[in-house]
Amino acid sequence: MESFIRNLEASIYKGFIDQQYHTAGSYRPRLLVNNVEQNETVLTSLLEELDNSESFIFSVAFITESGLATLKSHFLDLKQKGIKGRILTSTFLYFNQPKVFRELMKIKNVEVRLTNVKGFHSKGYIFNHKTHYSLIVGSSNLTAHALKVNYEWNVKLTSHENGEIVHHFKNQFEEVWKDAQLLTEEWIESYEQTYTQVIDSKVMDRIVELPAQYQSNSIVDALKIVPNKMQQAALQEIQAIRDAGKDKGLIISATGTGKTYLAAFDVRRFAPKRMLFIVHREQILQKAKSDFKRVLGGPDQDFGILSGSNKQVDAKYLFATVQTISKEETLKQFAHEAFDYILIDEVHKAGARSYHKVIDYFKPKFFMGMTATPERTDDFNIYELFDYNIAYEIRLQEALEEDMLCPFHYFGVTDFEYNGETIDDTTVLSRLVDEERVSHIIEKILYYGFSGDKVRGLIFCSRKKEAEELVPLLNAKGFRTVALTGDDSQEERELRVNQLENGMLDYILTVDIFNEGIDIPSVNQVVMLRQTQSSIIFIQQLGRGLRKHESKDFVTIIDFIGNYKNNYLIPIALSGDKSQNKDNIRRNMKDTSYIKGISTVNFEEVAKRQIFKAINNSNLTEMKILKEAFVELKNRIGRIPYLYDFVTNHSIDPIVIVNKYSNYHQFLLKVKEVVPTLTDYENKVLTMLSLEILNGKRKHEIILLDILLYEKKVEYNEYLNLLNEANCQVDDATIASVQHILDLSFFTQTQRVKYGEKSIITLHEDQYFNFNEAIRESLHSNHYFKKMMIDIIQSAKEKNKRYSCNRPLMLYEKYTRKDACRLLNWKNDESSTIYGYKTKHHTCPIFITYHKNDEVESSVAYGDEFLNQDVLKWYTRSNRTLQSEEVKKIIEAKENNIDVHIFVKKDDDEGSDFYYLGKASPDENTVRQTVMKDKNEKEIPVVHMNMVMEQSVDSKLYHYIKNGDID
């Protein structure tokens, strides 16, 4: 408690008296806003407080279903911990819809009351913690827009339990609460009757509508229909392709982003004499024809269908199924130049023979392909088909940011447990269709709900039998469901889709047939009852609900997460991060700010653990995965990719490749590419640069290497000028460290042999730098070697953008012990003897594995512990006393001019990298000598002390490390 009060006092002093006060304090008052550029939202802080509270009270005038959805999984996790809360709201202005009150009734650990206080318009959230209260008060109601995107001002305050301010708020709340009415089913029914009579549409939260230009049916108004902002940008890029003399273009656009309208706008601009639009399913034709007619205008007879049942072959704008037009007798009805503009929808299917027949037959002036998923596993190279001309590309995350899609709330929920075992890859069918599992599924889909008046859901199952056997079980519980599989006819599928859209069905259960090529905009709930085998399929299935529709404000995605080895694909799919870097995947679990707009990603606590377990156990560097990514990128760019291509195309992190194969040349040999040869020494030089420079963690070496690739030598003073221009830290110790790296003297003997032993760069008489003679000769005579060198440096420059050049270490980036030795300007790599800490060159890096492995010997299983975001209780090595020289140095760090740096990793599953949490100072008042027991139960001395952090640890990272989980 004393520690908390000191921290609070420092926080208040900095917040209200002197912003320059040297101690930050983790409880300082903060302004909470929604800032897209900074990835800040009010919701983030609210969830942080909620997840770590012991009880909570909300006083909010307005609540929407979407706002409540952002908290549902968190309320459920708190319920499992026995934590309860209260929400006070009202019927002010009849903003709150009856359905939101029904959703509130589902949350069993939250009591809700309605106040009749006139003009009730409060917006406050109070959280009770072990040592204090937190308050968030300001302009944000409990709506998704207020918590994530609107321009809002909220103040977050922290108070001791005896503080006056918190009691003012609590007393106000209790005063209104005691006279408020309990929310009941009977009250909701009564309110619903009144609500329907008096509701004023102007006070509704918002109704999602299709853009007005998409609703016009008037031919006269066709030219008034204008493309949206993203479509305008796309049209310019498509035109640029044509202006460059190219006659093919590929559009890669997420499902629901308006590819058809984009194509229609481009056709309008191109003004072809005749156009052919090819699809693979007949039911898509009418919709495509209708959309084109709205944009292009013209008489009805200009628009025709060519399919099994229609043969309007003379139409100016012809919409055809590939099955019909690819028939020999149909093709011969047309001249080769009959159409000057041809479009193929879902063009990733164009590897089929039927498509090739059509493509080879016609000779259009421009050929356009459209797809949401260009990545294929069938060896068909869609990029090659379009001469590698990507006219336009927008993926899921960008489309959400531009508000082109229906927002979604994703819930990763825990699948059914049987006898303590969660469903996994080997679970037999009988368990998948067990009565108890069905009850579990129903419980989740009812709790997480849907937007709109009635559910229109798709349930994706793992196998046909599962879908077919779940239907009668769900129907017996009062649901109206059917199963659709590949065995069902096209007519049956269309019938069932119409029934779902018209409210005659609640759910269609299927396996894979609805992954793509089906358009049901009114779908408001997507349920995934199968493991994620592919990021592509995951996004395809999630995308079934992402089309905007007037009947819904958002779509609910409920993903049942079992004990599946491929669970690591979920954060990969949601983030679009293909780096295969485990640290990136973990970060995308603990920070989902890559999901823009009001959409959210939520995981129940047990489901989170299943995913982290899968990340830890997965082998993301196995050759199969790396080769697939390599082939995909090679197909995309039409040549052997270099490391920089992986970076710019957001593919595999080059570090992943070189850490496994030493350098990229070795990887190319492994994937059986025919590449020029390298000498043994050239290979070793590439290995050194790949393993030591490519990570981009210090810019100084990169700058020097970069200029020497093009100049024979670099004057010493010129190099210093270049560093100053780049705003880099320039001092003797850092320059000496750069030399030790590049002359290899920093490294161990084993490493020097691996890197070729010779100094790569030499400083001659303090006047100029140059490469050694062997490298200069290789750069001159071996173009391939030079290209590989340039590639490494170019990639390193790109990776360096996340680091600052004027400080050695960046907060919250990850570093190894070896990195610390290098970046703290140690003369040699002493990582093998650092163990937990080491003092050298006026620096003391401390490395902490927060959650020790059970097998760790007790004498080294130190009890290091964060007391809060500002204070770390730290233990020295065992067999150390207050008289030990190394201990005295650290205790007197300030007097000895020693910088103490704190590096922490959650556990050993995170590998050899540690998060850098900044500098810290030992609190001399807390230094204590105590004892711990070794493996023989013998007591041995150890010293512990509190390390006061220079900066409060980021809250998300703090809870991730401390709890072994995410906020």
mmCIF file of N, CA, C and O in Angstrom, residues 4 34 354 410 579 633 699 838 854 945:
data_model
loop_
_atom_site.group_PDB
_atom_site.id
_atom_site.type_symbol
_atom_site.label_atom_id
_atom_site.label_comp_id
_atom_site.label_asym_id
_atom_site.label_seq_id
_atom_site.Cartn_x
_atom_site.Cartn_y
_atom_site.Cartn_z
ATOM 1 N N PHE A 4 1.929 1.965 -3.429
ATOM 2 C CA PHE A 4 0.836 2.524 -4.225
ATOM 3 C C PHE A 4 0.667 4.017 -3.947
ATOM 4 O O PHE A 4 0.523 4.830 -4.867
ATOM 5 N N ASN A 34 -10.058 8.847 -29.074
ATOM 6 C CA ASN A 34 -9.941 7.890 -30.167
ATOM 7 C C ASN A 34 -9.062 8.521 -31.241
ATOM 8 O O ASN A 34 -9.439 9.530 -31.829
ATOM 9 N N SER A 354 -11.799 -24.810 -68.780
ATOM 10 C CA SER A 354 -12.882 -24.037 -69.404
ATOM 11 C C SER A 354 -12.504 -22.562 -69.531
ATOM 12 O O SER A 354 -12.786 -21.916 -70.553
ATOM 13 N N TYR A 410 -15.747 -10.071 -33.620
ATOM 14 C CA TYR A 410 -15.264 -11.453 -33.634
ATOM 15 C C TYR A 410 -15.105 -11.930 -32.195
ATOM 16 O O TYR A 410 -14.517 -11.238 -31.359
ATOM 17 N N SER A 579 4.289 -12.735 -41.800
ATOM 18 C CA SER A 579 5.727 -12.751 -41.551
ATOM 19 C C SER A 579 6.248 -14.080 -41.038
ATOM 20 O O SER A 579 7.438 -14.352 -41.123
ATOM 21 N N LEU A 633 5.112 -15.617 -53.556
ATOM 22 C CA LEU A 633 5.711 -14.325 -53.893
ATOM 23 C C LEU A 633 6.356 -14.365 -55.272
ATOM 24 O O LEU A 633 6.267 -13.396 -56.044
ATOM 25 N N LYS A 699 21.392 1.619 -36.885
ATOM 26 C CA LYS A 699 21.522 2.196 -38.224
ATOM 27 C C LYS A 699 22.971 2.482 -38.606
ATOM 28 O O LYS A 699 23.305 2.570 -39.796
ATOM 29 N N LYS A 838 24.756 -8.379 -15.727
ATOM 30 C CA LYS A 838 26.203 -8.167 -15.703
ATOM 31 C C LYS A 838 26.458 -6.663 -15.788
ATOM 32 O O LYS A 838 25.794 -5.953 -16.554
ATOM 33 N N ASP A 854 8.923 -25.051 -14.797
ATOM 34 C CA ASP A 854 8.832 -25.886 -13.588
ATOM 35 C C ASP A 854 10.117 -26.662 -13.325
ATOM 36 O O ASP A 854 10.402 -27.042 -12.191
ATOM 37 N N MET A 945 15.611 -6.256 -4.122
ATOM 38 C CA MET A 945 15.365 -4.815 -4.008
ATOM 39 C C MET A 945 14.295 -4.422 -5.022
ATOM 40 O O MET A 945 14.024 -5.162 -5.979
#
